[in-house]
mmCIF file of C-alpha atoms in Angstrom:
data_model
loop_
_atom_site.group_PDB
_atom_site.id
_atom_site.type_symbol
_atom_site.label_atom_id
_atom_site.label_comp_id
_atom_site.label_asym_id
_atom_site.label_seq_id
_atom_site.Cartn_x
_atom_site.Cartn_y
_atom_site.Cartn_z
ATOM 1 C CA UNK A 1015 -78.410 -34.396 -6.365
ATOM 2 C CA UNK A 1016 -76.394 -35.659 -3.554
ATOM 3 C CA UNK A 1017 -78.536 -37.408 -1.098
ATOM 4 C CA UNK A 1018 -79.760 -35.765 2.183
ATOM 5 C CA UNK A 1019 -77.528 -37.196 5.348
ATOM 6 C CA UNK A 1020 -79.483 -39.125 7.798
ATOM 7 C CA UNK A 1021 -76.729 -39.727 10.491
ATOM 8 C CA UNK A 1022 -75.151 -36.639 11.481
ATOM 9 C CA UNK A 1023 -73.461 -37.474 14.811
ATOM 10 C CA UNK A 1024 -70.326 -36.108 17.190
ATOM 11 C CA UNK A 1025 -68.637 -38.826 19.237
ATOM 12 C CA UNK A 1026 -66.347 -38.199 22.006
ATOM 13 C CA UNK A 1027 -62.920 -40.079 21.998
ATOM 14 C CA UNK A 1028 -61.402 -40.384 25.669
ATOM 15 C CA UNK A 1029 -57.482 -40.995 25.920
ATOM 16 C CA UNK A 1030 -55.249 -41.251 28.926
ATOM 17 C CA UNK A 1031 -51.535 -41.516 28.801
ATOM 18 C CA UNK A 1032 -50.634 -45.317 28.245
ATOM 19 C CA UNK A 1033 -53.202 -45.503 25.432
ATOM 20 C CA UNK A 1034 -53.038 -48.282 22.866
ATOM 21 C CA UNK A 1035 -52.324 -46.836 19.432
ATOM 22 C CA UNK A 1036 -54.096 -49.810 17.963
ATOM 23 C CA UNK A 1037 -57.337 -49.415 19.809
ATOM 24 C CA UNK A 1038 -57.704 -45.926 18.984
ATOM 25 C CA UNK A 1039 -56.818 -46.090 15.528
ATOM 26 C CA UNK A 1040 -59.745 -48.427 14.997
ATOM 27 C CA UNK A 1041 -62.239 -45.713 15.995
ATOM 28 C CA UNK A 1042 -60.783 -43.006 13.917
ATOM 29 C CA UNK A 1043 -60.795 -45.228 10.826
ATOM 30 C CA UNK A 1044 -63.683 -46.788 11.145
ATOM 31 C CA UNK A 1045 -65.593 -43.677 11.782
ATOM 32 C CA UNK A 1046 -64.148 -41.541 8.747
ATOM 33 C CA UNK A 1047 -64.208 -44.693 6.249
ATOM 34 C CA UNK A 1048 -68.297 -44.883 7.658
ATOM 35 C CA UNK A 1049 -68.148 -41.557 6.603
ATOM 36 C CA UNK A 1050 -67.855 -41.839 3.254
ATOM 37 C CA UNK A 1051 -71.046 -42.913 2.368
ATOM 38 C CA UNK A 1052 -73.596 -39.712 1.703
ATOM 39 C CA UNK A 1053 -75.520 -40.415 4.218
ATOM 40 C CA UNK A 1054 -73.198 -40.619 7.340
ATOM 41 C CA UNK A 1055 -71.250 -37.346 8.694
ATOM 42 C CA UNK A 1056 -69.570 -38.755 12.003
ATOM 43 C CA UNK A 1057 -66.859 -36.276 13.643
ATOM 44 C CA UNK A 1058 -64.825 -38.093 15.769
ATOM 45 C CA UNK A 1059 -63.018 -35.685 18.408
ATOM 46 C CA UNK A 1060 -60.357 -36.071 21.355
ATOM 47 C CA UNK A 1061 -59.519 -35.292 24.392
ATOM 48 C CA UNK A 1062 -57.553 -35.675 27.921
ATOM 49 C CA UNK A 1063 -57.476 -34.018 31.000
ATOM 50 C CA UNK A 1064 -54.000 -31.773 30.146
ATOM 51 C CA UNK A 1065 -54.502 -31.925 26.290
ATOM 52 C CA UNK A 1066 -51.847 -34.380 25.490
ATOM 53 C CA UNK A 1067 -50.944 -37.770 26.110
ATOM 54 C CA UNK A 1068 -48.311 -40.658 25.385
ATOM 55 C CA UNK A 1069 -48.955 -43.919 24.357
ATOM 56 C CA UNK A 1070 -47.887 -47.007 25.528
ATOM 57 C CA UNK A 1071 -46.244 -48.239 23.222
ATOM 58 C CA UNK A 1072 -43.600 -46.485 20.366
ATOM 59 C CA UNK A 1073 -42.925 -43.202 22.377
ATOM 60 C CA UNK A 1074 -45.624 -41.332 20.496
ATOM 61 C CA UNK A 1075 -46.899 -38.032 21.788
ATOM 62 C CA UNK A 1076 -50.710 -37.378 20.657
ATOM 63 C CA UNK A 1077 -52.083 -33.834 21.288
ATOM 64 C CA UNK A 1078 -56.148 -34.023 21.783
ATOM 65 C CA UNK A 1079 -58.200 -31.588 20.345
ATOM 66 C CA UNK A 1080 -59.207 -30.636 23.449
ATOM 67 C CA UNK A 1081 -59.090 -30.717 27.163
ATOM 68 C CA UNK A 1082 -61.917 -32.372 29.417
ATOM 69 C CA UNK A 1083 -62.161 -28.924 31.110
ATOM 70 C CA UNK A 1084 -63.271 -27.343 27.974
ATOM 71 C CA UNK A 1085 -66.358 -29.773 26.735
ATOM 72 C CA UNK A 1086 -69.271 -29.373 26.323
ATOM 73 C CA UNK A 1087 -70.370 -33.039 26.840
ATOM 74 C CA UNK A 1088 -74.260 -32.350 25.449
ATOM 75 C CA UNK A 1089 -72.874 -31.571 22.094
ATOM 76 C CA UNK A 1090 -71.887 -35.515 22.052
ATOM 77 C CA UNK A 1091 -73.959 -38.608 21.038
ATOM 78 C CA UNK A 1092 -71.654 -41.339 22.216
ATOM 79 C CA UNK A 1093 -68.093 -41.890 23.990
ATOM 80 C CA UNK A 1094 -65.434 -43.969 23.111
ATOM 81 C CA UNK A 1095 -62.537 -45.011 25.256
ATOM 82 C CA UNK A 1096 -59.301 -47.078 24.274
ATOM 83 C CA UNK A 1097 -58.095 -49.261 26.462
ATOM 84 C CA UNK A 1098 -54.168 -48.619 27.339
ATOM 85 C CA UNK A 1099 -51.153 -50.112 29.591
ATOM 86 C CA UNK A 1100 -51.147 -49.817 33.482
ATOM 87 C CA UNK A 1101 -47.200 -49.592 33.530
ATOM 88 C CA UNK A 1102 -47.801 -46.483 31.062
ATOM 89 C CA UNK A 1103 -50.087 -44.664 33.732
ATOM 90 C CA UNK A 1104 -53.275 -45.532 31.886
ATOM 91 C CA UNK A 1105 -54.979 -45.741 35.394
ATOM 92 C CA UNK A 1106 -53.712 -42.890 36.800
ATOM 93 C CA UNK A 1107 -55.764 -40.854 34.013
ATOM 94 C CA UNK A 1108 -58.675 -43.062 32.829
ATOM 95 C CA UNK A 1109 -59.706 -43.599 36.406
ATOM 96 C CA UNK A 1110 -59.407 -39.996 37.799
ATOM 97 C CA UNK A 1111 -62.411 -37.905 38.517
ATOM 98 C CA UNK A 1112 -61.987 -36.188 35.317
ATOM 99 C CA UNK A 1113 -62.299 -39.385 33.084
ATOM 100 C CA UNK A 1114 -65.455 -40.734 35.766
ATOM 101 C CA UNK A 1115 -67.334 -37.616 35.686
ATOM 102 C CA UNK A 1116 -67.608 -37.795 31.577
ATOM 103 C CA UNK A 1117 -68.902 -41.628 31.826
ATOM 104 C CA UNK A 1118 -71.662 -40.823 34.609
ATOM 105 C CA UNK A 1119 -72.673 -37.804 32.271
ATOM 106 C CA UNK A 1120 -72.899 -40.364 29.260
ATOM 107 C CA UNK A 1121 -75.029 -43.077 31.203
ATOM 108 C CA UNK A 1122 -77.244 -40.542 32.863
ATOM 109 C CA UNK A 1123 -78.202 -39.517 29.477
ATOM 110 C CA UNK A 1124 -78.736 -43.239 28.292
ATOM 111 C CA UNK A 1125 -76.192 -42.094 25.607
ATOM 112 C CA UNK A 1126 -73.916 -44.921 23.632
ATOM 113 C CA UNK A 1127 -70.165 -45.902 25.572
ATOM 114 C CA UNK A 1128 -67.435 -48.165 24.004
ATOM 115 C CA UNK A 1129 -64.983 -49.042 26.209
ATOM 116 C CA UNK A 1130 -62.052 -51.558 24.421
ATOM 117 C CA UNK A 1131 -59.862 -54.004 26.735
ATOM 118 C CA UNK A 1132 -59.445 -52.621 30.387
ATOM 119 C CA UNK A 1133 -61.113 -49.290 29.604
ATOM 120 C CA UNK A 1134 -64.168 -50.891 30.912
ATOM 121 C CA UNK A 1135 -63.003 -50.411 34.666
ATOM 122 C CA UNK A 1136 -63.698 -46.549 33.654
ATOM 123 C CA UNK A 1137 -67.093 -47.586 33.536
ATOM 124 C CA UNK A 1138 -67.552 -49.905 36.790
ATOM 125 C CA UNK A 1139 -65.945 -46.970 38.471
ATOM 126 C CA UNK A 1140 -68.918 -44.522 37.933
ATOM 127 C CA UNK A 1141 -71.135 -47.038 39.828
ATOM 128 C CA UNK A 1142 -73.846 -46.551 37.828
ATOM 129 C CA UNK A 1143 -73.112 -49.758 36.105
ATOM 130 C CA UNK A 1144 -73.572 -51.828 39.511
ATOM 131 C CA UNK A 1145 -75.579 -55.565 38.162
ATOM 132 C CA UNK A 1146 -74.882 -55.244 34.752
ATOM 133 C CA UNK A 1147 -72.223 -57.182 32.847
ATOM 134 C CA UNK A 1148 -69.570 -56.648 31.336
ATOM 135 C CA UNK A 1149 -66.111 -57.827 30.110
ATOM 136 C CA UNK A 1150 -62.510 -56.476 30.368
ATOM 137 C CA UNK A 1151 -58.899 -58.355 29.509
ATOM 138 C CA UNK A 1152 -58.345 -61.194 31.611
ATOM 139 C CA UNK A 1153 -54.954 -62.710 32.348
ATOM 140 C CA UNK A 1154 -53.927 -65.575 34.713
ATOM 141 C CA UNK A 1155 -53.898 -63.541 37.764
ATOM 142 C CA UNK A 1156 -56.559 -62.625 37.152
ATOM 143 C CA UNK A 1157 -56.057 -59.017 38.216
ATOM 144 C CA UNK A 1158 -58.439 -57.225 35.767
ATOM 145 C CA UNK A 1159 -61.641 -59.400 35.848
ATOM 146 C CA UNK A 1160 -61.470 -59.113 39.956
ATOM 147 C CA UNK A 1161 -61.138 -55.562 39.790
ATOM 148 C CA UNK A 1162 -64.584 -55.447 37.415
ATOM 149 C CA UNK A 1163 -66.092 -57.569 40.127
ATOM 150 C CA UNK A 1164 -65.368 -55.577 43.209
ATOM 151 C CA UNK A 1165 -67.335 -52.860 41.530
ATOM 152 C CA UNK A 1166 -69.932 -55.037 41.353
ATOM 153 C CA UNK A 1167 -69.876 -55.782 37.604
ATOM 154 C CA UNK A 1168 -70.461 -59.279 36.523
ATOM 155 C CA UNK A 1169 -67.545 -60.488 34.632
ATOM 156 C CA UNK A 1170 -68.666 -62.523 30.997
ATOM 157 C CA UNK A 1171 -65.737 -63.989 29.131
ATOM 158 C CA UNK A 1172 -66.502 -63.353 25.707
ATOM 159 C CA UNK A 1173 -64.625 -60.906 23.074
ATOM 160 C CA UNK A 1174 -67.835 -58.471 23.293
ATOM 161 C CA UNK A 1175 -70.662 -57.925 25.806
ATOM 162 C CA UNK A 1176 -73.473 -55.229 25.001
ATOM 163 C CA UNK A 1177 -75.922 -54.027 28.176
ATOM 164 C CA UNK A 1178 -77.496 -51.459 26.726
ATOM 165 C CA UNK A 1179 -75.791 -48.779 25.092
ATOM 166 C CA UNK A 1180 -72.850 -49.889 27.071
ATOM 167 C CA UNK A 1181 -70.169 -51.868 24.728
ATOM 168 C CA UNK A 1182 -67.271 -53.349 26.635
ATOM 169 C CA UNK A 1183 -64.122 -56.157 25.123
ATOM 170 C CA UNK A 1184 -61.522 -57.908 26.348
ATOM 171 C CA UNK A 1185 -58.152 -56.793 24.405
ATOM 172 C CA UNK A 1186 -56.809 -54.803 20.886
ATOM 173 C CA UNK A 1187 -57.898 -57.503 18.555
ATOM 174 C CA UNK A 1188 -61.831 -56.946 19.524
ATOM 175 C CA UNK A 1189 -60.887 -53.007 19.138
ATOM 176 C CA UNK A 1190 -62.675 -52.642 15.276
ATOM 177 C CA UNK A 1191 -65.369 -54.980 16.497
ATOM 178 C CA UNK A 1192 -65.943 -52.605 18.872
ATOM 179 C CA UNK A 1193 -65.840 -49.765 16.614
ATOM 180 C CA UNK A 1194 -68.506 -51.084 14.371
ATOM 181 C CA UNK A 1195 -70.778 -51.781 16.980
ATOM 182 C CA UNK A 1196 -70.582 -47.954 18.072
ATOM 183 C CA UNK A 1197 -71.111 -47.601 14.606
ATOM 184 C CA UNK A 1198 -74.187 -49.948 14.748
ATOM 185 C CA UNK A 1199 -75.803 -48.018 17.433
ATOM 186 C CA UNK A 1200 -75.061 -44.411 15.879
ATOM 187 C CA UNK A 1201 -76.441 -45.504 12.490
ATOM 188 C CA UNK A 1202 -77.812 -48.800 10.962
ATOM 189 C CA UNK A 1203 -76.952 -52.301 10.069
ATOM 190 C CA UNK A 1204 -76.315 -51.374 6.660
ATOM 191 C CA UNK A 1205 -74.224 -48.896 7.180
ATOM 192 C CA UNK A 1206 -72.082 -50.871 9.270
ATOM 193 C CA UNK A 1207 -72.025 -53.853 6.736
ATOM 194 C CA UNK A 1208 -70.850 -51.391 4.145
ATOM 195 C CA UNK A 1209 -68.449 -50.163 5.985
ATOM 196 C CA UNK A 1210 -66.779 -53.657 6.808
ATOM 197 C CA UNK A 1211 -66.818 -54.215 3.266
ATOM 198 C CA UNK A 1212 -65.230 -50.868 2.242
ATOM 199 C CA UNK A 1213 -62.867 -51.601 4.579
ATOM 200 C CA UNK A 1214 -62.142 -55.128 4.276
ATOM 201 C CA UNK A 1215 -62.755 -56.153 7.618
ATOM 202 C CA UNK A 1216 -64.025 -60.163 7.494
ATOM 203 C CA UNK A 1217 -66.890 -61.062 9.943
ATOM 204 C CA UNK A 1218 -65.793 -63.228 13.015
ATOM 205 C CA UNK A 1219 -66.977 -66.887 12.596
ATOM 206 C CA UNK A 1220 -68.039 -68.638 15.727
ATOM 207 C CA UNK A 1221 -64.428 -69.852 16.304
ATOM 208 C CA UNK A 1222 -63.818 -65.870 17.065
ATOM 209 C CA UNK A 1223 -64.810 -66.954 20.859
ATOM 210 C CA UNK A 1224 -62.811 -68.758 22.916
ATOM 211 C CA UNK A 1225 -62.105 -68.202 27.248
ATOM 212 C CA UNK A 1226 -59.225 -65.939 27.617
ATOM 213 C CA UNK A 1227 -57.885 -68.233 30.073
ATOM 214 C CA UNK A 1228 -57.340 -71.323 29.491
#
């Protein structure tokens, strides 16, 4: 007899023109390869303010399942949000009321957030993450990490910072780390193990960290 599920869970995938194809990919495949085994059932579904975006990079045009207007954000146990390009207008979606008002909603209700590269200003922006740290992609001018700070975030320069439910990274390459970790806190250690396996995703060593500037 096929075995009862245990994790039957509906995550919420934020995108904003300018998204990253890589660091939403990494949610979508992690999520359906985790849901392979019997006892996982994760449905993974997306959305935008106007129902379609372009991404950054490769003039692709993505049409979400839905618009923010039309969710009904208790039906969701966690958000994720990729990260995108500022010259692609990532900003001009991810931090509009729209986008804020679903991220308050999720910390209110103490609810798991992934936020990949400089999604994570999505987050400082709902000031209810005042204290707490974080991390975000930081370049030489430094731009991104002062941003987090003026929010009144404290910056920590490693690849992935948990407070919380709240996951946050600092560029594409952390983006399946930061999948997993959703996964982590949606299922169990086990689950997420197999999963890397499956999927053939090595474990970072401890040479995985290193400051992003140098």
């Amino acid at each position: 007899m096929p075995q009862e599920l245990i994790y039957r869970k509906n995550v919420l995938m934020l995108l904003a023109d300018g998204f990253e194809l890589m660091e939403t990919s990494c949610f979508t495949d992690v999520f359906a390869w985790a849901s392979f085994h019997d006892t996982v059932d994760i449905k993974l579904t997306s959305s935008s303010i106007s129902g379609s975006v372009k991404s950054a990079f490769g003039d692709f045009n993505l049409t979400t399942e839905s618009t923010i207007a039309q969710l009904n954000l208790d039906s969701f146990d966690a958000l994720a949000i990729p990260g995108g390009m500022e010259w692609a207008g990532f900003f001009e979606n991810s931090l509009s009321d729209e986008f804020i008002e679903v991220v308050k909603h999720f910390i209110a209700q103490n609810k798991p957030i992934a936020a990949v590269c400089v999604a994570s200003t999505c987050i400082a922006k709902s000031g209810e993450f005042t204290g707490r740290e974080a991390t975000i992609y930081h370049s030489q001018t430094g731009k991104h990490k002062a941003k987090l700070e003026e929010m009144g975030v404290k910056f920590i320069d490693k690849p992935i910072v948990e407070s919380g439910n709240v996951i946050t990274s600092t560029g594409p390459g952390t983006a399946v780390e930061v999948a997993l970790a959703l996964l982590g806190k949606l299922t169990d250690r086990s689950t997420v193990q197999a999963t890397r396996h499956m999927m053939r995703i090595p474990q970072p060593n401890k040479d995985w960290y290193h400051p992003q500037v140098q």
